[in-house]
Short mmCIF file of C-alpha atoms in Angstrom, two decimals:
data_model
loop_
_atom_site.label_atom_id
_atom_site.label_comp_id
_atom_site.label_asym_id
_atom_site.label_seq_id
_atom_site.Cartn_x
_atom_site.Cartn_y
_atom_site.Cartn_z
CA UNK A 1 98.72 -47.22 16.25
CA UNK A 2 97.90 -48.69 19.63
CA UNK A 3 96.38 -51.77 20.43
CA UNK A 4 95.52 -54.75 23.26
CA UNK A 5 95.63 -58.19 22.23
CA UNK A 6 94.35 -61.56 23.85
CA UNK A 7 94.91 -64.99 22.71
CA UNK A 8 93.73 -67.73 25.18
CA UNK A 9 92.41 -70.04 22.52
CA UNK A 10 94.64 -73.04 23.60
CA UNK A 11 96.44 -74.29 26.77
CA UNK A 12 98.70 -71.10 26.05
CA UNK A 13 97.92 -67.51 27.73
CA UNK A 14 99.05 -64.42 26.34
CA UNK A 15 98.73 -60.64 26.29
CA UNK A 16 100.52 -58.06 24.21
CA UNK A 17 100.49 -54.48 23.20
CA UNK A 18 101.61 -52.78 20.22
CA UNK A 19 102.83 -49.41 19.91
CA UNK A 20 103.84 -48.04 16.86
CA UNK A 21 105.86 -51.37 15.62
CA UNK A 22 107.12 -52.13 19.27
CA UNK A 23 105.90 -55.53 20.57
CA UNK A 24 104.92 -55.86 24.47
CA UNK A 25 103.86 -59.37 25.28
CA UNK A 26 103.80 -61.86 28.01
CA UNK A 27 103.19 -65.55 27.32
CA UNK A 28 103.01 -69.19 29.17
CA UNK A 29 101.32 -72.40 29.19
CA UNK A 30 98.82 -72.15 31.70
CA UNK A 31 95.93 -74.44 31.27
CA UNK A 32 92.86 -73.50 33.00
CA UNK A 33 94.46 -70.58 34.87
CA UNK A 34 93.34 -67.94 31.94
CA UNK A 35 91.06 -65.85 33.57
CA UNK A 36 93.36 -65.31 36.48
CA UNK A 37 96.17 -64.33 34.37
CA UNK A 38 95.28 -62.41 31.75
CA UNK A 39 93.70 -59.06 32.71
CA UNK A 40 96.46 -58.61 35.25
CA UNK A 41 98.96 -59.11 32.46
CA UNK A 42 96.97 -56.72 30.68
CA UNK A 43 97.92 -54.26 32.68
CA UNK A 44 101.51 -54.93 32.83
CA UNK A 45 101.94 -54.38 29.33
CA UNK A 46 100.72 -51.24 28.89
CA UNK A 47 102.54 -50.25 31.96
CA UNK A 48 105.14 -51.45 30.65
CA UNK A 49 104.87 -49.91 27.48
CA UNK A 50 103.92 -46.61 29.30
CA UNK A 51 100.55 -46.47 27.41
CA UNK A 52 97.41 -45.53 29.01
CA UNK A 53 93.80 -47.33 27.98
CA UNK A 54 92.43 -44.62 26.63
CA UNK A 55 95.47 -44.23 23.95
CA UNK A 56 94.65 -47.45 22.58
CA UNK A 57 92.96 -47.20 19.35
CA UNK A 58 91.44 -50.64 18.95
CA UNK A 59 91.19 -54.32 21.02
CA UNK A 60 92.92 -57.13 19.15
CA UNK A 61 91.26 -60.97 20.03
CA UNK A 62 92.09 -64.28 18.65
CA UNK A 63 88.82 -65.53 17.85
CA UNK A 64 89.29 -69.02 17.70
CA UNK A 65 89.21 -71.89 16.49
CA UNK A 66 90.11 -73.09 19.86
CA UNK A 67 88.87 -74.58 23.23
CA UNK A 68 85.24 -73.42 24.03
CA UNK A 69 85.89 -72.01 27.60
CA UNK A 70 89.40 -70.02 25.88
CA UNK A 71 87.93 -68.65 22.61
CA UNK A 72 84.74 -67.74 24.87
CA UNK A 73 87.02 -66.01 27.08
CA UNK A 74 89.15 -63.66 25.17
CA UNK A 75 86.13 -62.85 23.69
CA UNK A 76 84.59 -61.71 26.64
CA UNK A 77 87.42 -59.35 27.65
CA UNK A 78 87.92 -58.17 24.27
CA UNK A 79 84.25 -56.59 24.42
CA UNK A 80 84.14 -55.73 28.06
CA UNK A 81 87.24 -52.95 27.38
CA UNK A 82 85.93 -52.43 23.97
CA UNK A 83 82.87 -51.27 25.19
CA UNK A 84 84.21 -49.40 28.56
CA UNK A 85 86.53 -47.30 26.34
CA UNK A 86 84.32 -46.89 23.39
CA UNK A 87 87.09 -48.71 20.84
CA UNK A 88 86.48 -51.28 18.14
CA UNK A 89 87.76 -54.68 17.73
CA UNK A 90 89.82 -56.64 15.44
CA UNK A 91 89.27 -60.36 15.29
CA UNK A 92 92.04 -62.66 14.21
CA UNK A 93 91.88 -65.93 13.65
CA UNK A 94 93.80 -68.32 15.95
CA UNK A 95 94.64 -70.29 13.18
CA UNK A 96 95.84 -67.25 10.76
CA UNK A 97 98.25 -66.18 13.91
CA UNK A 98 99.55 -69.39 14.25
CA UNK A 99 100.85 -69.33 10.89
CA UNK A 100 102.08 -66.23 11.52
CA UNK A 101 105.21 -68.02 13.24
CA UNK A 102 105.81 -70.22 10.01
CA UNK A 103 107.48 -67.35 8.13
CA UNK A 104 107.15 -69.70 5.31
CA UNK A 105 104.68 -68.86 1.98
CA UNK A 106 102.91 -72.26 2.29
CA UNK A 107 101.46 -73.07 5.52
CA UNK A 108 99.10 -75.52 6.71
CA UNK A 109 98.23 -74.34 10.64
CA UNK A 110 96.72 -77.01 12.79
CA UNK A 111 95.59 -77.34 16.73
CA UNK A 112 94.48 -80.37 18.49
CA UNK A 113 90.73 -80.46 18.67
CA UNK A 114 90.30 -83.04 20.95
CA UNK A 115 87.97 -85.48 20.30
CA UNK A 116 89.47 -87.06 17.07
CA UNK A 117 90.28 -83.53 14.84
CA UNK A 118 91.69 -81.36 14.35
CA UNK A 119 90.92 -77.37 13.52
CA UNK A 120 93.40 -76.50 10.57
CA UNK A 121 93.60 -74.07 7.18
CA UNK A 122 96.51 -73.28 4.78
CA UNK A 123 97.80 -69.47 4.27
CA UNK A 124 100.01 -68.20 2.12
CA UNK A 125 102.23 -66.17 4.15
CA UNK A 126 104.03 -63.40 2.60
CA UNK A 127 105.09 -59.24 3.48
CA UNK A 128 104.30 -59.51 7.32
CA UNK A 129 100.68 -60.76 6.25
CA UNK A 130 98.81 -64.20 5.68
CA UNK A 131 95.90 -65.07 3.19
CA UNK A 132 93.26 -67.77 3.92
CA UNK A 133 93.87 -69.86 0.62
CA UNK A 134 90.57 -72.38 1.45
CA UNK A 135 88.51 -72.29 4.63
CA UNK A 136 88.75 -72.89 8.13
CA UNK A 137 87.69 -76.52 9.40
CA UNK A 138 87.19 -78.96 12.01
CA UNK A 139 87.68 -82.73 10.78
CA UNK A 140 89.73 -85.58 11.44
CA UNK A 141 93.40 -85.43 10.65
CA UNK A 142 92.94 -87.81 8.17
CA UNK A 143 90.33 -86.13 6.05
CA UNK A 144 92.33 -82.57 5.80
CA UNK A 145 93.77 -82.03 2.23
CA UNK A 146 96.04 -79.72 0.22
CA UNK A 147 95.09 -78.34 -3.18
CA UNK A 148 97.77 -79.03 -5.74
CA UNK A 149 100.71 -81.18 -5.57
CA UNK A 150 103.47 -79.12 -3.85
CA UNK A 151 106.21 -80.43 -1.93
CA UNK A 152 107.07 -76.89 -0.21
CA UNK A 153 104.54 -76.63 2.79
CA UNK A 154 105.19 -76.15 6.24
CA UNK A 155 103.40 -77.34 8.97
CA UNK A 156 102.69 -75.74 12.51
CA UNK A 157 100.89 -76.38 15.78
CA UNK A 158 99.48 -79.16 18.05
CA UNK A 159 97.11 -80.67 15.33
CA UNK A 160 100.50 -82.68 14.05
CA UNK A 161 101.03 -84.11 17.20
CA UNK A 162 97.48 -85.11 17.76
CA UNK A 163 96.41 -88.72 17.60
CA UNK A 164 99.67 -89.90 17.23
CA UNK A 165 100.43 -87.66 14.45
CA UNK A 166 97.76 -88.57 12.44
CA UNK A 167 98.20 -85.69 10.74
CA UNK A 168 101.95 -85.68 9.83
CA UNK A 169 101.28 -89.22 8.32
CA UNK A 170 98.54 -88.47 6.03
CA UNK A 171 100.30 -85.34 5.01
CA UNK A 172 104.07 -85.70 5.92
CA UNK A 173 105.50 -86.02 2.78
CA UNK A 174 104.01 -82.61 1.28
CA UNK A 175 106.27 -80.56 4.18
CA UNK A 176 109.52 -79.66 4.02
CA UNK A 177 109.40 -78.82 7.98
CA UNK A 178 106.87 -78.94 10.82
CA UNK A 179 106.85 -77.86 14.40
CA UNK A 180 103.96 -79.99 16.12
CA UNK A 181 104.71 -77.97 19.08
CA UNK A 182 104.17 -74.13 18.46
CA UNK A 183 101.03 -72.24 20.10
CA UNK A 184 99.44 -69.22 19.03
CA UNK A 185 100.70 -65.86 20.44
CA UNK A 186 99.24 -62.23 21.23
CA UNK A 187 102.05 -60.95 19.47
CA UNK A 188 101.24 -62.68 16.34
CA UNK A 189 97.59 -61.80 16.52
CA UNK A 190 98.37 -57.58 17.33
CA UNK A 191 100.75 -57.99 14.14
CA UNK A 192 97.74 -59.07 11.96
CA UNK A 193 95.07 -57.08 13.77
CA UNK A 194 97.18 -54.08 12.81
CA UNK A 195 97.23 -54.77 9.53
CA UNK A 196 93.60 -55.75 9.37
CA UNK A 197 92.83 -52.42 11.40
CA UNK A 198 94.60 -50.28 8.89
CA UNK A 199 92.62 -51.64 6.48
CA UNK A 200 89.44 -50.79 8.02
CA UNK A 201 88.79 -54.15 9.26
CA UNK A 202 87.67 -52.99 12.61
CA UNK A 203 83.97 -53.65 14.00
CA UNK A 204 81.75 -52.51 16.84
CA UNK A 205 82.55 -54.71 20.32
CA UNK A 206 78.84 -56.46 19.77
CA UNK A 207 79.77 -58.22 16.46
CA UNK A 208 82.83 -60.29 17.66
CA UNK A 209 81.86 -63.39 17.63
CA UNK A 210 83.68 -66.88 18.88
CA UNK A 211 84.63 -69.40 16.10
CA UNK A 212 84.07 -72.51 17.04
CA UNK A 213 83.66 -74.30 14.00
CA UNK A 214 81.71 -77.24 15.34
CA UNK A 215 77.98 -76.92 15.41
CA UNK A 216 77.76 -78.99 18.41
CA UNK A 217 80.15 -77.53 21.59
CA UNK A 218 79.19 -79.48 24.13
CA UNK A 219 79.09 -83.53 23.67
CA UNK A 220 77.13 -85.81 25.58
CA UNK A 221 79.19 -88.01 27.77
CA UNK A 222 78.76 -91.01 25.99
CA UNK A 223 80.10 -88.74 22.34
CA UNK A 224 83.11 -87.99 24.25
CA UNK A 225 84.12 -91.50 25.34
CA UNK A 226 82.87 -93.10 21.64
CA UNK A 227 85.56 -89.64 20.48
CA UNK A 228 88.53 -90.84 23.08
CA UNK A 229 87.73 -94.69 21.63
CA UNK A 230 88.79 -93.97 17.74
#
């Protein structure tokens, strides 16, 4: 199995192909500088990994949640070479990759959402695989909850460092370990999208859709400054 995978969902680029269980991938914290980066990266790694477009069987994409312009983006490039070489695509969620890099069977992904939330879910992570155990969401860090009463979860990604960890203090004493600092990767999302694509999970490049998560994308300026005031 062959496939392409983008994740520019957060301030993080990065592109990686997977070839039969060997990883290519190419990541860095480039805000704003995604659209110049990653096709050309795209590129590399199959060169690298001596595999020509048309020997890929499907396009991986992390499909948010994420920043509007980044989730659009991926996206966007996703379907253009989906559609050029007549392949499917598998959409991962930003959030499911994220906890991908837990490695833990509790997990409780969250990235900053600017203006007062956070996006997060909780997996259980287990064979090389994670399963969504309630639904995505977009809230404050003070409304997210955990079913249960387990001391045994791990946290990951910017949504604990948000509003001065907001998050970690509402929560903190339900994790046995957090990293507020981890970003999602390519490599993480080909992993799942080749699971998800053995499975049959594939769809035709004009059904990928962004997830947002918030009905409203774009705030007025006066929403954003009343968001930066809480």
């Amino acid at each position: 199995m062959k496939l392409l995978a983008f994740e520019t969902s957060t301030e993080a680029c990065s592109v990686a192909v997977w070839s039969d269980g060997v990883m290519h991938e190419r990541f860095e914290l480039a805000p704003r500088r995604h659209a110049e980066l990653a096709l050309p990266w795209a590129e590399q790694m199959l060169a690298e990994a001596g595999i020509a477009k048309s020997s890929l069987d499907a396009i991986a994409v992390g499909r948010g949640p994420g920043a509007f312009t980044g989730v659009r983006l991926a996206i966007a490039m996703a379907q253009g070479i989906a559609l050029a070489l007549d392949r499917p695509i598998v959409p991962v969620s930003t959030l499911a990759a994220l906890a991908m890099q837990a490695n833990a069977p509790r997990v409780l992904a969250a990235i900053d959402a600017r203006m007062g939330e956070v996006y997060a879910a909780a997996y259980a992570c287990e064979n090389g695989d994670v399963r969504l155990l309630d639904r995505e969401r977009v809230e404050p860090p003070q409304a997210v909850a955990l079913s249960g009463d387990d001391r045994d979860w791990h946290g990951i990604g910017t949504g604990f460092g948000a509003l001065d960890g907001a998050l970690q203090a509402t929560l903190g004493g339900r994790f046995v370990a957090i990293d507020a600092t981890a970003l999602p990767h390519a490599a993480d999302v080909a992993r799942l999208a080749a699971k998800a694509f053995a499975r049959g999970e594939s769809i035709a490049p004009e059904f990928a859709e962004p997830a947002y998560l918030r009905d409203n994308v774009a705030l007025t300026l006066a929403e954003q400054q009343a968001a930066r005031r809480r």
